[in-house]
Every structure is written in C-alpha cells, then in structure tokens.
Tab-separated table of C-alpha atoms in Angstrom:
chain	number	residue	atom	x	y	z
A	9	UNK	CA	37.357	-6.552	-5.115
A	10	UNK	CA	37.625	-9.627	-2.847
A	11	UNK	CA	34.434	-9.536	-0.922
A	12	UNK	CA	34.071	-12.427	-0.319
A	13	UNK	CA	30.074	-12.601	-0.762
A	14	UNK	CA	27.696	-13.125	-3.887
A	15	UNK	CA	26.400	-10.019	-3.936
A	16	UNK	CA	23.127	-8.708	-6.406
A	17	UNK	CA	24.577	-5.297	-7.135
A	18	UNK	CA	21.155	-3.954	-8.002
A	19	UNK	CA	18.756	-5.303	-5.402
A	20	UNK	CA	19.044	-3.778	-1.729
A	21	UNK	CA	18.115	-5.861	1.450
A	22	UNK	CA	16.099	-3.548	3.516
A	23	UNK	CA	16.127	-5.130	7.311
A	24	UNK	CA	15.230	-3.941	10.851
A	25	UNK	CA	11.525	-3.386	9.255
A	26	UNK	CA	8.841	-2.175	11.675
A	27	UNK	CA	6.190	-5.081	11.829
A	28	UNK	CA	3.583	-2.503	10.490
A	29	UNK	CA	5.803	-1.453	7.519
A	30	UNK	CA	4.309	-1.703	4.271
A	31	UNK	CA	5.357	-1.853	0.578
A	32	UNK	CA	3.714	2.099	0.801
A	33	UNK	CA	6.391	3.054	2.970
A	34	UNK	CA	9.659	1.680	1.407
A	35	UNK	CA	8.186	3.359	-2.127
A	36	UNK	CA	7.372	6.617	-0.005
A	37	UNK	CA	11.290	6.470	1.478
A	38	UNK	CA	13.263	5.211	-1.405
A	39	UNK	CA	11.511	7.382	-4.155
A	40	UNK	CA	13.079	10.478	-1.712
A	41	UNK	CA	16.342	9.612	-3.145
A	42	UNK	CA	15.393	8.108	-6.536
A	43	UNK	CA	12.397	5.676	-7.919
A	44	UNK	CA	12.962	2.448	-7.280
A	45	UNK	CA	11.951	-0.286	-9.826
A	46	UNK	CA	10.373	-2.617	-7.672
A	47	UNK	CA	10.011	-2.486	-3.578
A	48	UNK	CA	8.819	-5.273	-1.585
A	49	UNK	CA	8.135	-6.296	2.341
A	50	UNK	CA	8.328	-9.646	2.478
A	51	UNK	CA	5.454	-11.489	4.359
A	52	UNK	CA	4.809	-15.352	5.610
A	53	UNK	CA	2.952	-16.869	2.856
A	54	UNK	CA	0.450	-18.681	5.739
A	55	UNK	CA	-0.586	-15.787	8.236
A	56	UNK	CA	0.692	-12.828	5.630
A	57	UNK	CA	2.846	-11.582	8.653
A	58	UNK	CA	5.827	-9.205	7.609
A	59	UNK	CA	9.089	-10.891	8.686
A	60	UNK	CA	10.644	-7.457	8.635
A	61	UNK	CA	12.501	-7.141	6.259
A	62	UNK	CA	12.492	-6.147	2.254
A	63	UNK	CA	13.703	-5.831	-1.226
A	64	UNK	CA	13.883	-2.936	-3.185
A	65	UNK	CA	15.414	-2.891	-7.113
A	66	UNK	CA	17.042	-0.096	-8.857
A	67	UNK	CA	18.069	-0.349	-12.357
A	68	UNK	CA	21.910	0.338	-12.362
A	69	UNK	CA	24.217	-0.759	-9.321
A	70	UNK	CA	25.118	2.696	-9.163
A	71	UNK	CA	21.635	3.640	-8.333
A	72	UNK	CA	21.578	1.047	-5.567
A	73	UNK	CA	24.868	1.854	-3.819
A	74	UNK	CA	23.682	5.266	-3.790
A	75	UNK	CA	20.252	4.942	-2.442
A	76	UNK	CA	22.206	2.910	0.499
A	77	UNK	CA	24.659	6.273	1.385
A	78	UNK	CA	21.546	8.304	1.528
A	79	UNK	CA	18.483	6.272	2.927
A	80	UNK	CA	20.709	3.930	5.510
A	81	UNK	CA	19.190	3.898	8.869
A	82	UNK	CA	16.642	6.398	7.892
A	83	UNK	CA	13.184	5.780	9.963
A	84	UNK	CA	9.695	4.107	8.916
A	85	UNK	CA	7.796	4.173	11.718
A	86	UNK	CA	10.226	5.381	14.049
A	87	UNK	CA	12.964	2.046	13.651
A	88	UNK	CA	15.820	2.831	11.786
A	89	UNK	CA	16.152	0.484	9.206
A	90	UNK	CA	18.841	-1.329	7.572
A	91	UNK	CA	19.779	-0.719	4.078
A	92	UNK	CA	22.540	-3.407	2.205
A	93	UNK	CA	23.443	-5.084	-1.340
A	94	UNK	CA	21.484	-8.227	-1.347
A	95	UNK	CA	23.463	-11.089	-1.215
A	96	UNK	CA	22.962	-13.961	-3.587
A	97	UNK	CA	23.521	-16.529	-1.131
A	98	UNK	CA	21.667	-17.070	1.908
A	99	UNK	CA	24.091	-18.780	3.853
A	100	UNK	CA	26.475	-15.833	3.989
A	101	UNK	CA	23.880	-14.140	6.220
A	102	UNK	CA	25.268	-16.263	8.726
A	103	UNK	CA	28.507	-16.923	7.909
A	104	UNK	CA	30.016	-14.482	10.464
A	105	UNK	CA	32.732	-13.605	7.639
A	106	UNK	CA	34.315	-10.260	8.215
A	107	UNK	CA	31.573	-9.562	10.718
A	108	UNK	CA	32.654	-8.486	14.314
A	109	UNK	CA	30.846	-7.899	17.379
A	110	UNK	CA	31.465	-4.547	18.970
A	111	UNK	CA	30.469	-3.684	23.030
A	112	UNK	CA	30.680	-1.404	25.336
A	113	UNK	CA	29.857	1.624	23.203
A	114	UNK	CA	27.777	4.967	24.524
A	115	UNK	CA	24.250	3.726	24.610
A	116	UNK	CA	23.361	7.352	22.962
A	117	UNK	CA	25.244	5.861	19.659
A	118	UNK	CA	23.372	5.256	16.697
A	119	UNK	CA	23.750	2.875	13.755
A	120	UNK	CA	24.356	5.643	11.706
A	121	UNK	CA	27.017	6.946	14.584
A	122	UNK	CA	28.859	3.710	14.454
A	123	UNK	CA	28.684	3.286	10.258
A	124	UNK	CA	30.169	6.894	10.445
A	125	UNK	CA	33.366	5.472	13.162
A	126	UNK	CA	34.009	2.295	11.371
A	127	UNK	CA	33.717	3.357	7.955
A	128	UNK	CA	36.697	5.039	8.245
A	129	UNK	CA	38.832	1.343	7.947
A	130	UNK	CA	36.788	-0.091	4.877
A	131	UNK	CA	33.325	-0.266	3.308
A	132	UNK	CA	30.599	-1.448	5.755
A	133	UNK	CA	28.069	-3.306	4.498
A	134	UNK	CA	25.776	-3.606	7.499
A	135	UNK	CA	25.789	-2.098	11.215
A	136	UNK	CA	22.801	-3.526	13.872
A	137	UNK	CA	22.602	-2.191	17.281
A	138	UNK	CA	21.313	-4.867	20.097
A	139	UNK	CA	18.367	-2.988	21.039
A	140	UNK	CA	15.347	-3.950	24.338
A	141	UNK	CA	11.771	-4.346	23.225
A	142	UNK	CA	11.154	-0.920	24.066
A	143	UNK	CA	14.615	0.201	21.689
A	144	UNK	CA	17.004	1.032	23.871
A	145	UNK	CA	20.253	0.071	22.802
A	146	UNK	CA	22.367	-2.777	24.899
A	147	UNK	CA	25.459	-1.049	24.660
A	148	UNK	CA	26.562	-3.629	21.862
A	149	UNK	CA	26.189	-5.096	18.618
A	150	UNK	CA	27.586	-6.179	15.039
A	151	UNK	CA	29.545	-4.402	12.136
A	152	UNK	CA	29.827	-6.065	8.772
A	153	UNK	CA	32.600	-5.110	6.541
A	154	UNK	CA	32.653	-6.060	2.596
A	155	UNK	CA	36.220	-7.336	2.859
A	156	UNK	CA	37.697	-9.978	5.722
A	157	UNK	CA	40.856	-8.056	5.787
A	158	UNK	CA	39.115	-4.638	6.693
A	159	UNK	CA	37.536	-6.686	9.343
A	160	UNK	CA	41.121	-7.783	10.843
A	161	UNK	CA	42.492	-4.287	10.186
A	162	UNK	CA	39.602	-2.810	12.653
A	163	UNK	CA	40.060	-5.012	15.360
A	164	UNK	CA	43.931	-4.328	15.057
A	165	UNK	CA	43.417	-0.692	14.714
A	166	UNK	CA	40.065	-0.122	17.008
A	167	UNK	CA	39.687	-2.497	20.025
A	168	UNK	CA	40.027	-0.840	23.005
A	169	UNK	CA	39.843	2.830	21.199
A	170	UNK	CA	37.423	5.404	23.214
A	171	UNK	CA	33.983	6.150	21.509
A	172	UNK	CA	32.916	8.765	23.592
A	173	UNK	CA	34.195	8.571	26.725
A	174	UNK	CA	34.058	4.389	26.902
A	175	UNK	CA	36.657	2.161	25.640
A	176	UNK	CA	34.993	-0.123	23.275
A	177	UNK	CA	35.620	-3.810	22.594
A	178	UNK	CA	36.001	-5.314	18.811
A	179	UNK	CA	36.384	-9.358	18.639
A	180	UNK	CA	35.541	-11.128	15.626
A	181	UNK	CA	31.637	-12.579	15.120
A	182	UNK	CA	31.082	-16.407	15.854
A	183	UNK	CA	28.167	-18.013	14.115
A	184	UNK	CA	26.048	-20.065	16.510
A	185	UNK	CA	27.445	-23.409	15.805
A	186	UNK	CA	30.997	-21.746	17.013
A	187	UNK	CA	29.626	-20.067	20.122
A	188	UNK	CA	27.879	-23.074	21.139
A	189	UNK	CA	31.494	-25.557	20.702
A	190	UNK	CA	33.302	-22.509	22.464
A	191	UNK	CA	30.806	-21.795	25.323
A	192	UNK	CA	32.296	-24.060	27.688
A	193	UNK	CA	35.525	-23.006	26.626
A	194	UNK	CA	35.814	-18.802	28.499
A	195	UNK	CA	38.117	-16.772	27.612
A	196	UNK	CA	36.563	-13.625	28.922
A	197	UNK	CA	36.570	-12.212	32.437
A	198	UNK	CA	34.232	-9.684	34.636
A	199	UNK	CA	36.507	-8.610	37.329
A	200	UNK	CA	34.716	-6.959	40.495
A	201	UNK	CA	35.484	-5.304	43.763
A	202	UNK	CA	38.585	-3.277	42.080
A	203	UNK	CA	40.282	-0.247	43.862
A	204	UNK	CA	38.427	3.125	42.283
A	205	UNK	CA	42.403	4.212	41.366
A	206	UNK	CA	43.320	0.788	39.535
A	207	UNK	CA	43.698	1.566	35.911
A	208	UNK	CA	43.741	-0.320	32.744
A	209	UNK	CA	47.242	-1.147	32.993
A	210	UNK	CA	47.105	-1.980	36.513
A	211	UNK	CA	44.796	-4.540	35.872
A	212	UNK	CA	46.723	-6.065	32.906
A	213	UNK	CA	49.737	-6.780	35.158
A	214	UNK	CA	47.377	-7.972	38.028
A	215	UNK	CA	46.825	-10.683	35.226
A	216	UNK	CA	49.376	-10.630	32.616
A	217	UNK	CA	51.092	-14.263	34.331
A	218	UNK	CA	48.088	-16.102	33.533
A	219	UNK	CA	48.701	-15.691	29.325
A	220	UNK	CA	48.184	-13.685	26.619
A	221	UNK	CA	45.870	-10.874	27.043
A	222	UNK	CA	43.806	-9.133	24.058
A	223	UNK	CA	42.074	-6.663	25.662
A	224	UNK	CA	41.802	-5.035	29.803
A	225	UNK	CA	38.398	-2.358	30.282
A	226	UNK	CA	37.500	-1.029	33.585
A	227	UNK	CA	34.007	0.717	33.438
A	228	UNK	CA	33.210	4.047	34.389
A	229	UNK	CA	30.706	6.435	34.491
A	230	UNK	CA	29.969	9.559	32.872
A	231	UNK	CA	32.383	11.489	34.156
A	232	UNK	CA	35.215	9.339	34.534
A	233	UNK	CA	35.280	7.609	37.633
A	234	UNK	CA	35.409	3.801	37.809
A	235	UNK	CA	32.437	1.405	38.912
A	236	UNK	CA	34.268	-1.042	40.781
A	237	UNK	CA	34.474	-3.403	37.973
A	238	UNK	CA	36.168	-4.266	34.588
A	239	UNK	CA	36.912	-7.083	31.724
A	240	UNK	CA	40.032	-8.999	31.166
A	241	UNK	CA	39.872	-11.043	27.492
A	242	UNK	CA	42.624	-13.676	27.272
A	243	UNK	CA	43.799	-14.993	23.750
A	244	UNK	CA	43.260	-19.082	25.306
A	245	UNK	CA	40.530	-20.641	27.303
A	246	UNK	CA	43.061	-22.039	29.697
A	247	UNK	CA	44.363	-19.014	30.554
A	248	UNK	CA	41.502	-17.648	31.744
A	249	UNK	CA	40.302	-21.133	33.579
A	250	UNK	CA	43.453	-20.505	35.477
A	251	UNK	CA	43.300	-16.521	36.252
A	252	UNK	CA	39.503	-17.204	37.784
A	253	UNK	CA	41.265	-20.629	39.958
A	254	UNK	CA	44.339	-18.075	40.941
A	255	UNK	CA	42.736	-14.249	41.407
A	256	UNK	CA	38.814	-15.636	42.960
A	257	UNK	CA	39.336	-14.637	46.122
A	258	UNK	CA	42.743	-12.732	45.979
A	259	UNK	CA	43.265	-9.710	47.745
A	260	UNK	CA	44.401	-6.862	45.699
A	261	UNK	CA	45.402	-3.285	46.927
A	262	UNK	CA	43.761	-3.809	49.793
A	263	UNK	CA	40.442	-5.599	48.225
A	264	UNK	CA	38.923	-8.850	47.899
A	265	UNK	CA	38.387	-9.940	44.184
A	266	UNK	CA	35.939	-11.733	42.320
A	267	UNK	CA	36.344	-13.192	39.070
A	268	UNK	CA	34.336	-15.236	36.720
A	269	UNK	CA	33.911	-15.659	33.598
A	270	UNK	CA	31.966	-12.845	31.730
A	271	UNK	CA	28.505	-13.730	30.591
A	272	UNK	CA	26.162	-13.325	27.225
A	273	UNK	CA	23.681	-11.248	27.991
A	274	UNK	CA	21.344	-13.048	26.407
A	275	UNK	CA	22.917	-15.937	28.994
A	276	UNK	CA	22.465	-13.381	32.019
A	277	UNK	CA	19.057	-12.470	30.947
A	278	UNK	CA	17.593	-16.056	30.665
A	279	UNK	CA	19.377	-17.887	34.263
A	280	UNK	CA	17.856	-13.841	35.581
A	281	UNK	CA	14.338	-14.659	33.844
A	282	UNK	CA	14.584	-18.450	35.424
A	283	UNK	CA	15.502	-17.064	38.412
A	284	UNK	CA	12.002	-15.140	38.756
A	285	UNK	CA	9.534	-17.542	37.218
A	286	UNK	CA	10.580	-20.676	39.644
A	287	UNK	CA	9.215	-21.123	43.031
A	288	UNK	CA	11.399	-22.134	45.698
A	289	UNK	CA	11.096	-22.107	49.835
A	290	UNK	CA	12.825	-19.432	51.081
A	291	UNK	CA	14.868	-21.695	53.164
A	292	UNK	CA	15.954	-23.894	50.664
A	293	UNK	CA	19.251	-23.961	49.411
A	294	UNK	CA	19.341	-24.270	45.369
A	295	UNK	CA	21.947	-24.979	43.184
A	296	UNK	CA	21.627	-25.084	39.341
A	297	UNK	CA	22.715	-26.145	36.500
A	298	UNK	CA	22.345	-24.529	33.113
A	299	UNK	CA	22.184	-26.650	29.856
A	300	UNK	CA	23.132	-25.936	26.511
A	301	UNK	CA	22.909	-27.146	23.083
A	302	UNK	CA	19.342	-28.133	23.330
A	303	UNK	CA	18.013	-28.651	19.764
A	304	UNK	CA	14.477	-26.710	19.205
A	305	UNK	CA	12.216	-29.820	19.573
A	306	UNK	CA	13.341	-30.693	22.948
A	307	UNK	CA	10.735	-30.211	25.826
A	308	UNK	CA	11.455	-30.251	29.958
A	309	UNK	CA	9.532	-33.767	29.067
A	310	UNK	CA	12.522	-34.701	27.261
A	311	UNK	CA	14.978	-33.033	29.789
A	312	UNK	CA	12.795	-34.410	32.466
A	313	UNK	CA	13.694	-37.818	30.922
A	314	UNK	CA	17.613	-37.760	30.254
A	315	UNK	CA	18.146	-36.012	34.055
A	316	UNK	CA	15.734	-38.975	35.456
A	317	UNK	CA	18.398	-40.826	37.273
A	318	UNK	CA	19.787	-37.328	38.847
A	319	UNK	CA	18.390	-37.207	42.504
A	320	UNK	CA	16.596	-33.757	43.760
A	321	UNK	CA	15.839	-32.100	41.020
A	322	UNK	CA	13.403	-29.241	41.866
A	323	UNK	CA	12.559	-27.872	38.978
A	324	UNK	CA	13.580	-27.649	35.145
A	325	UNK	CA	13.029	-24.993	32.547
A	326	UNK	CA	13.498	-24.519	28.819
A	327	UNK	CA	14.425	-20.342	27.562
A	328	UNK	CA	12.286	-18.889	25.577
A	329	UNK	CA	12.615	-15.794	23.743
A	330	UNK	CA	9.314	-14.445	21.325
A	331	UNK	CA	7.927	-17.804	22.073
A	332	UNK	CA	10.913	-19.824	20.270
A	333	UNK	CA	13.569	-21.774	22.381
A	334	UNK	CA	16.582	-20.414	22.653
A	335	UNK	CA	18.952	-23.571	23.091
A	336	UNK	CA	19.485	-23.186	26.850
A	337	UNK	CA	17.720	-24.409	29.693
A	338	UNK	CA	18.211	-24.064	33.458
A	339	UNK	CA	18.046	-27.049	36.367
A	340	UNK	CA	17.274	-26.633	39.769
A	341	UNK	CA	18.618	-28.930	42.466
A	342	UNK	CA	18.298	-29.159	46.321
A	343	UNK	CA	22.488	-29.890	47.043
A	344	UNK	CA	25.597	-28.840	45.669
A	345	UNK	CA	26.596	-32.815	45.256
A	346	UNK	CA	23.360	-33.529	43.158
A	347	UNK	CA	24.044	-30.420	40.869
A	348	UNK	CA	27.744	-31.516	40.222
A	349	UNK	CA	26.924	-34.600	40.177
A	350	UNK	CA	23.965	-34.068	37.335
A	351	UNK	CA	26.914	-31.983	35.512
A	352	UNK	CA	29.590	-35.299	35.625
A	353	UNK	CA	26.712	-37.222	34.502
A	354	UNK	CA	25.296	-35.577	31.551
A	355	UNK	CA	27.847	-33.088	29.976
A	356	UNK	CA	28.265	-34.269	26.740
A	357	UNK	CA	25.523	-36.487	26.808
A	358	UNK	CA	23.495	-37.439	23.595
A	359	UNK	CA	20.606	-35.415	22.445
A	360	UNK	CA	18.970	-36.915	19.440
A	361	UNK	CA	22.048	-35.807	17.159
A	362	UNK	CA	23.020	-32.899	19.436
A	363	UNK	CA	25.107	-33.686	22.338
A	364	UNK	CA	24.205	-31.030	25.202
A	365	UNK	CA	26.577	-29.335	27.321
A	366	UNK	CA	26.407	-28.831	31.408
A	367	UNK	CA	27.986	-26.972	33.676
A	368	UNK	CA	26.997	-25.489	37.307
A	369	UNK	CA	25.455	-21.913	37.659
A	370	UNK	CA	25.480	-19.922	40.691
A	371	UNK	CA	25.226	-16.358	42.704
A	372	UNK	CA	28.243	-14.975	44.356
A	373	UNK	CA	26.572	-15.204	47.414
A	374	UNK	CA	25.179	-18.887	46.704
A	375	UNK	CA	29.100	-19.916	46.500
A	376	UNK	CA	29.632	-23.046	48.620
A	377	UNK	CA	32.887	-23.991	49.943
A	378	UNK	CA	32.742	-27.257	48.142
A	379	UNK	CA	33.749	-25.926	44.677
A	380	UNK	CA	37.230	-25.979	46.041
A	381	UNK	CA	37.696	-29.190	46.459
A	382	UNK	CA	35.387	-30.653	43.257
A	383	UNK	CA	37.515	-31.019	39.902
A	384	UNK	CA	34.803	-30.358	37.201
A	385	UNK	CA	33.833	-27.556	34.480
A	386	UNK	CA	34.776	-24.267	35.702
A	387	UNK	CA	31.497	-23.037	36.994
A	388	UNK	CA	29.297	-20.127	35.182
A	389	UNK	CA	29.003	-17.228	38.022
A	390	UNK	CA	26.303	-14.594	38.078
C-alpha cells in the first residue's frame, strides 16, 4: 500500500484531548474495546501542561486498527477525540499530503458523520472539525486520507456534492508556507447581492468568460431558499483578479453586484477583532492595510519601525490567537493615498529572513472612488 507516510502500525495518536484529560481516562476508554499496553497524555516537561494529545500501544497492528474503528471520536470529557496510526515522522503532520480541506458542510455534522461520508472513497486516517471555543463547529474543516490518489479521487468525485441539504466544497490542503506564497494570489470569490432565483448554473455563466471555474455555491437556508450570496472558485489567480475588476459593480438581473475575493476566516475574524479593539474618531476616515508573513518574534515596535517613513499611520496591531501571533497584523491610516502608498512601499519588503506581504483592506461601505484609478494589489474586501 502506497501511503505515502511512515506509519507505527501499533502505536495510535490520540488528538483533540480535553486539557483535563488524563492517562486514567484514555486506559478507562481504550480498555472498553481491548487493554492497551501502554497509554499516555503527553504533557510540557516545564509547567506539566497536557498539550492534548496522546499515545496509546497495542501489541499487534491488528489490535490498533481496530481499537481506531471502534473508539474514533468517542468522548472524554465531552470532546470527541481523535484516534490515528502514529506516524513515524513528524514532518508529515504537516505535510498537507492527501489532506483536503472541506467547507460548507451542515454545522449539525460530526467527525464521525463526515469519516462515515468520505470513507466511502478510501481509508481515512484523520477527520477534524474547525470548532469555536465554546465547540460549535465552523461549518469546515480537514479530511486525511492514507493514499494521495484517494485524496484526488474525492475531490473529483465529491466537490460540490450535497451533505444534507448544502453543497459542500473539497480543495486540496495547503501547508502554511503555501497559503502564505498564495495569499496574495485569490482565486476564490464571495459573490453578494444575487437575484433569490439565480441558480448555480446561472452564476457559472455570469462568470464562465473570466477562466476556468472549479466550483459555483450559492447559500441557502434551511429550507432551500437562497441568502443573497454565493462562491465562485477559479482554477488561476488571474482569472479571478479579472472577474472582481469586470463583475464589482455590474448589474445583473436587475441587481448591483459585489465581488471580492473570499476570505479565511481566521483572516475575517482577526481584521473583525482589530476592528473592535482600535479607537478611532467617529469622523475620521480610516483606511487599512493588513500585513502578512510576519515571523513570530516581530513586535508593532518592529512594525512601528519598517512603516516609519509611511505618513499617518494611526494605529498598528499584531493578531493574536491563545496568546501566540498569528503571522498577520493590521495598519491603520488616516487617507486612502497613505494606505496605498504604505502598500507600494513595503510589499515585499524584508523582514529579518521573511519578506512580508501588503495589501489594502477595506468595508464595502469604506470603498473610495480612488481604487479605480490606482494600479496596485487587488484589494482584500470585508
């Protein structure tokens, strides 16, 4: 079997933990199946702090394949937890190989709901479900098959299939160092104001001139009806720079359009979160500018620094999520020309090693005429 992975065929990872979880619990749930040999939660050596996650050993690979078809997603302290073969090399953890990242799924789904749909292409040797802090699910999140080609079959066979009554979207995973080269480069687009009748084909030929398209989803609610809105995923970056240049604005079937290029939401959630925390005169005019690439040790000191000869800067803020940075940070400026101009100055500037990206973030309704008329990086809407 081509798995690709170096795989320990009789040690299970056990992830998704509960911060309380103890080496009690994963004995008390794995000897319901079978005793294990050894189980383990494995803890920071300094504050003795469970990272949340474990090992547990059987004593034939049989044993541990088993234990993962009857214990996977099974609850310790209320949090389902995640059951695979542990893999020999820590790198593949992250290697995003035949890993895909599913969306737009019922928000009722569980990981054992979405093992049970995508099993049916190939063995799956890991499901996680984005969840909030108080575990709700997002609506999206990552299936890992054993074998690349399974992975490449399902998005063939199952992007844009209903689960439930939604039409879910399959692309393949990017590891971080790949979503941060491509993040400048869209090819995803939220498409608002639509007709309530417009359908999914509709809204491909309302685009299909711009390039290859891999996938068209208008949202709608439980019983049908369509929200107003939907996604249109082109094959090539360009493509989509030019349907957002050609259809922002456009009047179709009687509507106005708007269309920009569809954001993380862990993007969304941090320019939202900045949006809150900063301070600004309500009758001031602000236009920002969101950074990327920012290595962990940077602080706004060092921002603070490189943006020094960029005029009316109000304010500038580093992400944070749990405490740790999250590589982004957001720049607040008094005037449309000092944000674009901050953007001409320092995308692509050096770093230390890393060389950060730039690019203009606004409101629909914070939209200034300008932007017609400026030729830089497509800007990120909100």
């Amino acid at each position: 079997m081509n798995t690709g992975f170096a795989i320990n065929d009789c040690t299970l990872y056990v992830g998704d933990l509960h911060p309380l979880a103890t080496d009690e619990m994963l004995i008390s749930l794995f000897c319901e199946f079978h005793p294990p040999v050894f189980c383990q939660v494995v803890v920071d050596p300094d504050t003795n702090i469970s990272r949340c996650y474990g090992f547990v050993g059987y004593q034939t690979p049989e044993l541990a394949r088993a234990a993962i078809e009857a214990l996977n997603y099974h609850e310790v302290l209320g949090k389902p937890v995640r059951i695979m073969l542990k893999r020999d090399d820590p790198s593949d953890l992250d290697s995003g190989r035949a890993n895909l990242f599913v969306k737009n799924f019922p928000k009722n789904f569980t990981e054992a709901d979405l093992n049970s749909e995508f099993r049916a292409i190939g063995p799956v040797l890991s499901v996680k479900i984005s969840r909030t802090a108080q575990g709700e699910s997002k609506g999206y999140g990552y299936v890992q098959y054993e074998k690349v080609e399974d992975a490449e079959r399902c998005i063939a066979t199952m992007n844009g299939r209903k689960l439930g009554d939604q039409a879910i979207f399959i692309e393949a995973y990017k590891v971080k160092k790949d979503r941060i080269c491509s993040s400048n480069a869209f090819k995803n687009l939220i498409v608002k104001n639509l007709r309530s009748t417009m359908n999914e084909e509709q809204l491909k030929e309302a685009f299909k001139e711009f390039g290859e398209i891999t996938s068209v989803c208008i949202m709608r609610d439980e019983v049908g009806n369509s929200r107003g809105f939907g996604f249109v995923a082109f094959k090539e970056h360009a493509s989509a720079q030019s349907a957002v240049i050609a259809m922002n604005g456009k009047n179709c079937q009687g509507l106005i359009l708007s269309v920009s290029e569809a954001l993380t939401p862990a993007k969304r959630q941090f320019i939202d979160t900045e949006q809150v925390k900063v301070s600004v005169p309500s009758n001031a005019t602000t236009y920002k500018v969101i950074v990327e690439n920012l290595s962990s040790d940077v602080t706004q000191d060092d921002l603070k620094e490189v943006f020094a000869d960029c005029t009316n800067m109000i304010s500038c803020n580093i992400g944070l999520k749990n405490g740790r940075p999250t590589g982004l940070a957001l720049l607040k400026f008094t005037s449309f020309e000092d944000a674009t101009n901050a953007v001409r100055m320092k995308n692509g500037a050096l770093m230390g090693s890393d060389r950060i990206l730039c690019a203009l973030a606004y409101y629909h309704n914070e939209i200034p005429n300008e932007t017609r008329s400026v030729s830089i990086k497509p800007p990120i809407f909100l």
